[in-house]
Amino acid sequence: MRTEPYDLITMGRIGVDLYPLQVGVPLARVESFGKFLGGSPSNVAVAAARLGRRTALITRTGADPFGAYLHQELRAFGVDDRWVTAVEAYPTPVTFCEIFPPDDFPIYFYRQPKAPDLEIHPHELDLAAIRSARAFWVTGTGLSAEPSRTATLTALRERGREGLTVLDLDWRPALWPEPGEAPALYRAALGAATVAVGNLDECEVATGEREPHAAARALLDAGVRLAVVKQGPKGVLAMGADGEYAEAEPLPVEVVNGLGAGDAFGGALAHGLLAGWDLERVIRHANAAGAIVAGRLACSPAMPYADEIAHALATGTGSIPAHRSHPAPEPPQPPGLPAPPEPAP
C-alpha cells in the first residue's frame, strides 16, 4: 500500500530543553526546570504539525531515557518519528538557558563528546521519502561535522532543487569544531536549496553581507529562489528571484523567552508556502507565529495553532493565552510540602 508523501520532512538537531521555571534569575540560582522537546528542526516539524501538516523528522538521539522522552514528545505532537534512531555511543543532548526578558536569553548546549544528531549517515537516509516530500528542511548545524555534513548535502542534492527545499542557516558557532569551514559549506548547501532563511548574523556568515537587502540579494545570487532575512526588532523581509517582495514589522508582544520564535516562524513559513499563499500573507503569518512563541516560556509546546495566529493578526498582538492540549509541566512542589488538592468536581 502506497503512503502519501509528507508535507514536510525536517532533518537535524534534537535534544532536551531544560528551561528555568524562574524568570530573571541566573542559572546558578535557578531552583526548578521544565523539560521540553528541543532542537530547531524538531521544533519546526512540531510547528508545522500544529498547523495541520503531515510532518516527519530525521535525527538521532542517545539510547537513554531522554531519547525515549523525545520519541514520546514527537508522537504526542503528531510528528512521525520513524527516522529518529538511537546512537549507543553518545548521550542525548540537553540544553539550558537563562531567561532575562525582553532580549537576553543565554543558551548553554551540552553536546559532548558528540551529539547523536551529527551521526546521521548518508546510507541510512530514505532518499525516496526525501525526494517525494512536498517540503524538506535542513539546518546549517547539520553541516558542522561528519557524517551529518555529507548526509545533509546528499539529501539536498537528491531533492534536485524541486519543490520546497529550505536551508535554515542556523549559525551556532559553539557547535562547529572548525567555524572557519562554515562559509564554504553554506555556499554549497545554498546551491542545492530553493529557500534560505536566516538572521543578519547568519546571512553575514553565509554571504559576507549584513545589510538586509544586500544579504537577500546575495542569497539569491547563491542559487535560492526565495531569501528570507530576519531582522529582529526591525521585522523580516523576503525577496524572490521572480521579483516578489514582502516585509513585515514585528507584532507587539510581552516577551517571555525569545528562543523558540524562529522555529515557530519556520513552521508557519513552510505551511504558508505549501498553501500557495502570496508572499506578503506568508510572511505576516510566520511573523505572528514567532511573536506568539516569544510570549511563552517553552519552545515545542508553545507552537501556535492556526486560530491563534489568526487571533494575533486580528488583535495586533502576540500576547495571547496558550492552548492547553499539550500542557507544560507544572513546577515541582518544594520538599516537605503536600501536593496541591484535586479540584472539586
CSV table of C-alpha atoms in Angstrom, one decimal:
chain,number,residue,atom,x,y,z
A,1,MET,CA,0.0,0.0,0.0
A,2,ARG,CA,1.5,3.3,-1.1
A,3,THR,CA,2.0,6.0,1.6
A,4,GLU,CA,1.2,9.6,0.7
A,5,PRO,CA,4.2,11.9,0.6
A,6,TYR,CA,4.8,14.0,3.7
A,7,ASP,CA,4.1,17.7,3.6
A,8,LEU,CA,7.3,18.4,5.4
A,9,ILE,CA,10.4,16.4,6.5
A,10,THR,CA,12.9,18.2,8.6
A,11,MET,CA,16.4,16.9,9.4
A,12,GLY,CA,19.0,17.7,12.1
A,13,ARG,CA,19.2,18.8,15.7
A,14,ILE,CA,17.2,17.4,18.6
A,15,GLY,CA,17.6,17.5,22.3
A,16,VAL,CA,16.0,18.1,25.7
A,17,ASP,CA,15.5,21.7,26.7
A,18,LEU,CA,15.7,22.2,30.4
A,19,TYR,CA,14.4,25.7,30.8
A,20,PRO,CA,14.2,27.6,34.1
A,21,LEU,CA,10.8,28.0,35.8
A,22,GLN,CA,12.1,31.2,37.3
A,23,VAL,CA,12.4,34.2,35.0
A,24,GLY,CA,15.1,36.8,35.5
A,25,VAL,CA,17.3,34.5,37.6
A,26,PRO,CA,20.8,33.4,36.7
A,27,LEU,CA,21.3,29.7,36.1
A,28,ALA,CA,23.3,29.3,39.3
A,29,ARG,CA,20.3,30.4,41.3
A,30,VAL,CA,17.5,28.6,39.4
A,31,GLU,CA,15.7,26.1,41.6
A,32,SER,CA,13.5,24.2,39.1
A,33,PHE,CA,13.3,23.5,35.4
A,34,GLY,CA,10.7,22.4,32.9
A,35,LYS,CA,11.7,19.6,30.5
A,36,PHE,CA,10.8,20.1,26.8
A,37,LEU,CA,11.5,18.7,23.4
A,38,GLY,CA,14.1,21.0,21.7
A,39,GLY,CA,16.3,21.4,18.6
A,40,SER,CA,15.5,23.8,15.8
A,41,PRO,CA,14.4,21.4,13.0
A,42,SER,CA,12.5,19.3,15.6
A,43,ASN,CA,10.6,22.4,16.7
A,44,VAL,CA,9.9,23.4,13.0
A,45,ALA,CA,8.3,20.0,12.5
A,46,VAL,CA,6.2,20.5,15.6
A,47,ALA,CA,5.2,24.0,14.4
A,48,ALA,CA,4.1,22.7,11.0
A,49,ALA,CA,2.2,19.8,12.6
A,50,ARG,CA,0.3,22.2,14.8
A,51,LEU,CA,-0.9,23.9,11.6
A,52,GLY,CA,-2.2,20.6,10.2
A,53,ARG,CA,0.8,19.5,8.1
A,54,ARG,CA,1.9,15.8,7.9
A,55,THR,CA,5.4,16.0,9.2
A,56,ALA,CA,8.4,13.8,9.9
A,57,LEU,CA,11.8,14.2,11.4
A,58,ILE,CA,15.2,12.7,10.5
A,59,THR,CA,17.6,12.7,13.5
A,60,ARG,CA,19.3,10.6,16.2
A,61,THR,CA,19.2,10.5,20.0
A,62,GLY,CA,21.1,8.7,22.6
A,63,ALA,CA,19.9,5.2,23.7
A,64,ASP,CA,18.8,6.6,27.0
A,65,PRO,CA,15.7,7.8,28.9
A,66,PHE,CA,16.0,11.3,27.4
A,67,GLY,CA,15.9,9.7,23.9
A,68,ALA,CA,12.8,7.8,24.9
A,69,TYR,CA,11.3,11.0,26.2
A,70,LEU,CA,11.9,12.7,22.8
A,71,HIS,CA,10.2,9.9,20.9
A,72,GLN,CA,7.2,10.3,23.3
A,73,GLU,CA,7.0,14.0,22.7
A,74,LEU,CA,7.3,13.8,18.9
A,75,ARG,CA,4.4,11.4,18.8
A,76,ALA,CA,2.3,13.5,21.1
A,77,PHE,CA,2.9,16.5,18.8
A,78,GLY,CA,1.9,14.5,15.8
A,79,VAL,CA,5.4,14.3,14.2
A,80,ASP,CA,6.4,10.9,12.6
A,81,ASP,CA,9.5,9.6,14.4
A,82,ARG,CA,10.2,6.6,12.2
A,83,TRP,CA,13.6,8.1,11.2
A,84,VAL,CA,14.6,9.0,14.7
A,85,THR,CA,17.2,6.3,15.7
A,86,ALA,CA,19.4,5.8,18.6
A,87,VAL,CA,23.2,6.0,18.9
A,88,GLU,CA,24.7,3.8,21.6
A,89,ALA,CA,27.9,5.8,21.9
A,90,TYR,CA,26.6,9.2,22.8
A,91,PRO,CA,24.1,10.6,25.3
A,92,THR,CA,21.0,12.6,24.2
A,93,PRO,CA,22.0,16.3,24.3
A,94,VAL,CA,20.5,18.7,26.8
A,95,THR,CA,20.3,22.5,26.6
A,96,PHE,CA,19.9,25.0,29.3
A,97,CYS,CA,19.1,28.7,29.0
A,98,GLU,CA,18.7,31.8,31.2
A,99,ILE,CA,15.7,34.0,30.8
A,100,PHE,CA,16.1,37.7,31.1
A,101,PRO,CA,13.3,39.4,29.1
A,102,PRO,CA,13.0,41.1,26.8
A,103,ASP,CA,16.1,40.3,24.8
A,104,ASP,CA,18.7,38.4,26.8
A,105,PHE,CA,18.5,34.6,26.7
A,106,PRO,CA,21.9,33.0,27.1
A,107,ILE,CA,21.9,29.4,25.9
A,108,TYR,CA,24.2,26.5,27.0
A,109,PHE,CA,24.5,23.4,24.8
A,110,TYR,CA,25.6,20.1,26.3
A,111,ARG,CA,26.5,18.0,23.3
A,112,GLN,CA,29.7,16.3,24.4
A,113,PRO,CA,31.6,14.2,23.4
A,114,LYS,CA,29.4,14.4,20.3
A,115,ALA,CA,25.7,14.9,19.6
A,116,PRO,CA,23.9,11.8,18.2
A,117,ASP,CA,22.2,14.1,15.6
A,118,LEU,CA,25.6,14.6,14.0
A,119,GLU,CA,25.8,10.8,13.4
A,120,ILE,CA,23.2,10.8,10.6
A,121,HIS,CA,24.9,8.7,7.8
A,122,PRO,CA,24.1,9.1,4.1
A,123,HIS,CA,23.5,5.4,3.5
A,124,GLU,CA,20.8,5.4,6.2
A,125,LEU,CA,18.6,8.1,4.6
A,126,ASP,CA,15.3,7.2,3.0
A,127,LEU,CA,16.1,9.1,-0.2
A,128,ALA,CA,12.8,8.2,-1.8
A,129,ALA,CA,10.8,9.8,1.0
A,130,ILE,CA,13.1,12.9,0.9
A,131,ARG,CA,12.6,13.3,-2.8
A,132,SER,CA,8.8,12.9,-2.6
A,133,ALA,CA,8.2,15.2,0.4
A,134,ARG,CA,6.4,18.4,-0.6
A,135,ALA,CA,8.9,20.3,1.6
A,136,PHE,CA,12.3,19.4,3.0
A,137,TRP,CA,14.1,21.5,5.7
A,138,VAL,CA,17.7,21.3,6.9
A,139,THR,CA,19.8,23.5,9.1
A,140,GLY,CA,23.4,24.8,9.0
A,141,THR,CA,24.3,23.0,12.1
A,142,GLY,CA,23.9,19.7,10.2
A,143,LEU,CA,26.9,20.9,8.1
A,144,SER,CA,29.2,21.3,11.1
A,145,ALA,CA,30.6,17.8,11.3
A,146,GLU,CA,30.7,14.4,9.6
A,147,PRO,CA,28.9,12.2,8.8
A,148,SER,CA,26.0,14.7,9.2
A,149,ARG,CA,27.7,17.1,6.8
A,150,THR,CA,27.7,14.6,3.9
A,151,ALA,CA,24.3,13.3,4.8
A,152,THR,CA,22.8,16.8,4.7
A,153,LEU,CA,24.4,17.7,1.3
A,154,THR,CA,23.4,14.3,-0.1
A,155,ALA,CA,19.8,14.9,0.9
A,156,LEU,CA,19.8,18.4,-0.5
A,157,ARG,CA,21.2,17.2,-3.8
A,158,GLU,CA,18.7,14.3,-4.0
A,159,ARG,CA,15.9,16.9,-4.0
A,160,GLY,CA,17.3,18.2,-7.3
A,161,ARG,CA,16.0,21.7,-6.5
A,162,GLU,CA,12.5,20.5,-6.8
A,163,GLY,CA,9.6,21.6,-4.6
A,164,LEU,CA,10.3,23.5,-1.4
A,165,THR,CA,13.8,22.8,-0.2
A,166,VAL,CA,14.8,25.0,2.7
A,167,LEU,CA,18.2,25.8,4.2
A,168,ASP,CA,17.8,27.4,7.7
A,169,LEU,CA,21.2,28.9,8.2
A,170,ASP,CA,21.0,28.3,11.9
A,171,TRP,CA,24.5,29.6,12.7
A,172,ARG,CA,25.6,28.3,16.1
A,173,PRO,CA,29.4,28.9,16.2
A,174,ALA,CA,29.8,27.0,19.5
A,175,LEU,CA,28.6,23.9,17.7
A,176,TRP,CA,31.2,24.0,15.0
A,177,PRO,CA,34.6,22.3,15.7
A,178,GLU,CA,36.0,24.4,12.8
A,179,PRO,CA,33.9,27.5,12.4
A,180,GLY,CA,36.0,28.8,9.6
A,181,GLU,CA,34.7,26.0,7.4
A,182,ALA,CA,31.1,27.3,7.6
A,183,PRO,CA,31.0,29.9,4.7
A,184,ALA,CA,32.1,27.4,2.0
A,185,LEU,CA,29.7,24.8,3.3
A,186,TYR,CA,26.9,27.2,3.4
A,187,ARG,CA,27.5,28.2,-0.2
A,188,ALA,CA,27.5,24.5,-1.2
A,189,ALA,CA,24.2,24.0,0.5
A,190,LEU,CA,22.6,27.2,-0.8
A,191,GLY,CA,23.4,25.9,-4.3
A,192,ALA,CA,21.1,22.9,-3.7
A,193,ALA,CA,18.3,24.7,-1.9
A,194,THR,CA,15.4,26.7,-3.1
A,195,VAL,CA,14.7,28.8,0.0
A,196,ALA,CA,17.1,30.3,2.5
A,197,VAL,CA,16.2,31.6,6.0
A,198,GLY,CA,18.5,33.4,8.3
A,199,ASN,CA,19.0,36.4,10.6
A,200,LEU,CA,21.6,39.1,10.0
A,201,ASP,CA,24.4,37.3,11.7
A,202,GLU,CA,23.7,34.1,9.8
A,203,CYS,CA,23.4,35.9,6.5
A,204,GLU,CA,26.8,37.5,7.1
A,205,VAL,CA,28.5,34.2,7.7
A,206,ALA,CA,26.9,32.7,4.6
A,207,THR,CA,27.3,35.6,2.2
A,208,GLY,CA,29.5,38.2,3.7
A,209,GLU,CA,26.6,40.7,3.6
A,210,ARG,CA,24.9,42.1,6.6
A,211,GLU,CA,22.7,44.9,5.2
A,212,PRO,CA,19.3,43.1,4.9
A,213,HIS,CA,18.6,43.9,1.2
A,214,ALA,CA,22.2,43.1,0.1
A,215,ALA,CA,22.1,39.9,2.1
A,216,ALA,CA,18.8,38.8,0.5
A,217,ARG,CA,20.3,39.5,-3.0
A,218,ALA,CA,23.4,37.6,-2.1
A,219,LEU,CA,21.4,34.6,-1.0
A,220,LEU,CA,19.5,34.7,-4.4
A,221,ASP,CA,22.8,35.0,-6.2
A,222,ALA,CA,23.9,31.8,-4.4
A,223,GLY,CA,21.1,30.0,-6.1
A,224,VAL,CA,18.0,30.0,-4.0
A,225,ARG,CA,14.6,31.3,-5.3
A,226,LEU,CA,13.4,32.9,-2.1
A,227,ALA,CA,15.5,34.6,0.5
A,228,VAL,CA,14.0,35.3,4.0
A,229,VAL,CA,16.0,37.7,6.2
A,230,LYS,CA,15.0,38.1,9.8
A,231,GLN,CA,16.0,41.4,11.3
A,232,GLY,CA,14.9,41.0,15.0
A,233,PRO,CA,13.1,44.1,16.2
A,234,LYS,CA,13.0,45.5,12.7
A,235,GLY,CA,10.9,42.7,11.4
A,236,VAL,CA,11.5,40.4,8.4
A,237,LEU,CA,11.9,40.8,4.7
A,238,ALA,CA,11.5,38.3,1.9
A,239,MET,CA,12.8,38.6,-1.6
A,240,GLY,CA,12.1,36.2,-4.5
A,241,ALA,CA,14.1,35.6,-7.6
A,242,ASP,CA,11.0,36.4,-9.6
A,243,GLY,CA,10.9,39.9,-8.2
A,244,GLU,CA,8.2,39.3,-5.5
A,245,TYR,CA,9.0,41.1,-2.3
A,246,ALA,CA,7.4,41.4,1.2
A,247,GLU,CA,8.2,43.0,4.5
A,248,ALA,CA,6.6,42.6,7.9
A,249,GLU,CA,7.1,44.6,11.1
A,250,PRO,CA,7.2,42.7,14.4
A,251,LEU,CA,4.0,42.1,16.1
A,252,PRO,CA,4.0,43.6,19.6
A,253,VAL,CA,4.3,41.0,22.4
A,254,GLU,CA,5.4,40.9,26.0
A,255,VAL,CA,8.4,38.8,25.6
A,256,VAL,CA,9.0,35.8,27.9
A,257,ASN,CA,11.5,33.7,26.1
A,258,GLY,CA,12.6,34.5,22.5
A,259,LEU,CA,14.4,31.2,21.8
A,260,GLY,CA,11.6,29.4,20.0
A,261,ALA,CA,10.3,32.3,18.0
A,262,GLY,CA,12.4,31.5,14.9
A,263,ASP,CA,11.3,27.9,14.8
A,264,ALA,CA,7.6,28.9,15.0
A,265,PHE,CA,8.3,31.3,12.2
A,266,GLY,CA,9.9,28.4,10.2
A,267,GLY,CA,6.9,26.1,10.6
A,268,ALA,CA,4.5,28.8,9.6
A,269,LEU,CA,6.7,29.8,6.7
A,270,ALA,CA,6.7,26.3,5.3
A,271,HIS,CA,2.9,26.0,5.9
A,272,GLY,CA,2.2,29.2,4.0
A,273,LEU,CA,4.4,28.4,1.1
A,274,LEU,CA,2.9,24.9,0.8
A,275,ALA,CA,-0.5,26.5,0.8
A,276,GLY,CA,0.4,28.7,-2.1
A,277,TRP,CA,-0.3,32.0,-0.4
A,278,ASP,CA,1.1,35.2,-1.7
A,279,LEU,CA,4.4,36.2,-0.1
A,280,GLU,CA,3.1,39.0,2.0
A,281,ARG,CA,0.5,36.7,3.6
A,282,VAL,CA,3.1,34.0,4.2
A,283,ILE,CA,5.5,36.5,6.0
A,284,ARG,CA,2.7,38.1,8.1
A,285,HIS,CA,1.6,34.7,9.4
A,286,ALA,CA,5.1,33.5,10.0
A,287,ASN,CA,5.9,36.7,11.8
A,288,ALA,CA,2.8,36.4,14.0
A,289,ALA,CA,3.7,32.7,14.9
A,290,GLY,CA,7.1,33.8,16.0
A,291,ALA,CA,5.7,36.6,18.2
A,292,ILE,CA,3.3,34.2,19.9
A,293,VAL,CA,6.0,31.9,20.9
A,294,ALA,CA,8.2,34.7,22.1
A,295,GLY,CA,5.5,35.5,24.6
A,296,ARG,CA,5.6,31.9,26.1
A,297,LEU,CA,8.2,30.0,28.2
A,298,ALA,CA,8.9,26.9,26.2
A,299,CYS,CA,9.6,26.2,22.5
A,300,SER,CA,7.8,23.0,21.3
A,301,PRO,CA,4.6,23.1,23.4
A,302,ALA,CA,4.3,26.9,22.7
A,303,MET,CA,4.0,26.4,18.9
A,304,PRO,CA,0.7,28.1,17.8
A,305,TYR,CA,-2.4,26.7,16.1
A,306,ALA,CA,-3.9,28.4,13.1
A,307,ASP,CA,-6.7,30.0,15.1
A,308,GLU,CA,-4.1,31.5,17.5
A,309,ILE,CA,-2.2,33.0,14.6
A,310,ALA,CA,-5.4,34.4,13.1
A,311,HIS,CA,-6.3,35.9,16.5
A,312,ALA,CA,-2.9,37.5,16.9
A,313,LEU,CA,-3.2,39.1,13.5
A,314,ALA,CA,-6.7,40.3,14.2
A,315,THR,CA,-5.8,41.8,17.5
A,316,GLY,CA,-2.4,43.1,16.6
A,317,THR,CA,-0.6,41.4,19.5
A,318,GLY,CA,1.3,38.1,20.0
A,319,SER,CA,0.4,38.1,23.7
A,320,ILE,CA,-2.4,35.6,23.7
A,321,PRO,CA,-3.4,32.7,26.0
A,322,ALA,CA,-2.0,29.3,25.2
A,323,HIS,CA,-4.0,26.2,24.3
A,324,ARG,CA,-3.7,23.5,26.9
A,325,SER,CA,-3.9,20.4,24.7
A,326,HIS,CA,-0.2,19.7,25.4
A,327,PRO,CA,0.5,21.5,28.7
A,328,ALA,CA,3.9,22.4,30.0
A,329,PRO,CA,4.7,20.6,33.2
A,330,GLU,CA,3.8,22.2,36.5
A,331,PRO,CA,6.7,23.4,38.7
A,332,PRO,CA,7.6,20.8,41.2
A,333,GLN,CA,6.5,21.2,44.8
A,334,PRO,CA,9.3,22.1,47.3
A,335,PRO,CA,10.3,19.1,49.5
A,336,GLY,CA,8.1,18.7,52.5
A,337,LEU,CA,5.0,20.4,51.1
A,338,PRO,CA,1.9,18.4,50.1
A,339,ALA,CA,0.8,18.3,46.5
A,340,PRO,CA,-2.0,20.8,45.6
A,341,PRO,CA,-5.5,19.4,46.2
A,342,GLU,CA,-7.5,18.0,43.3
A,343,PRO,CA,-10.1,20.4,42.0
A,344,ALA,CA,-13.6,19.9,43.3
A,345,PRO,CA,-16.0,18.0,40.9
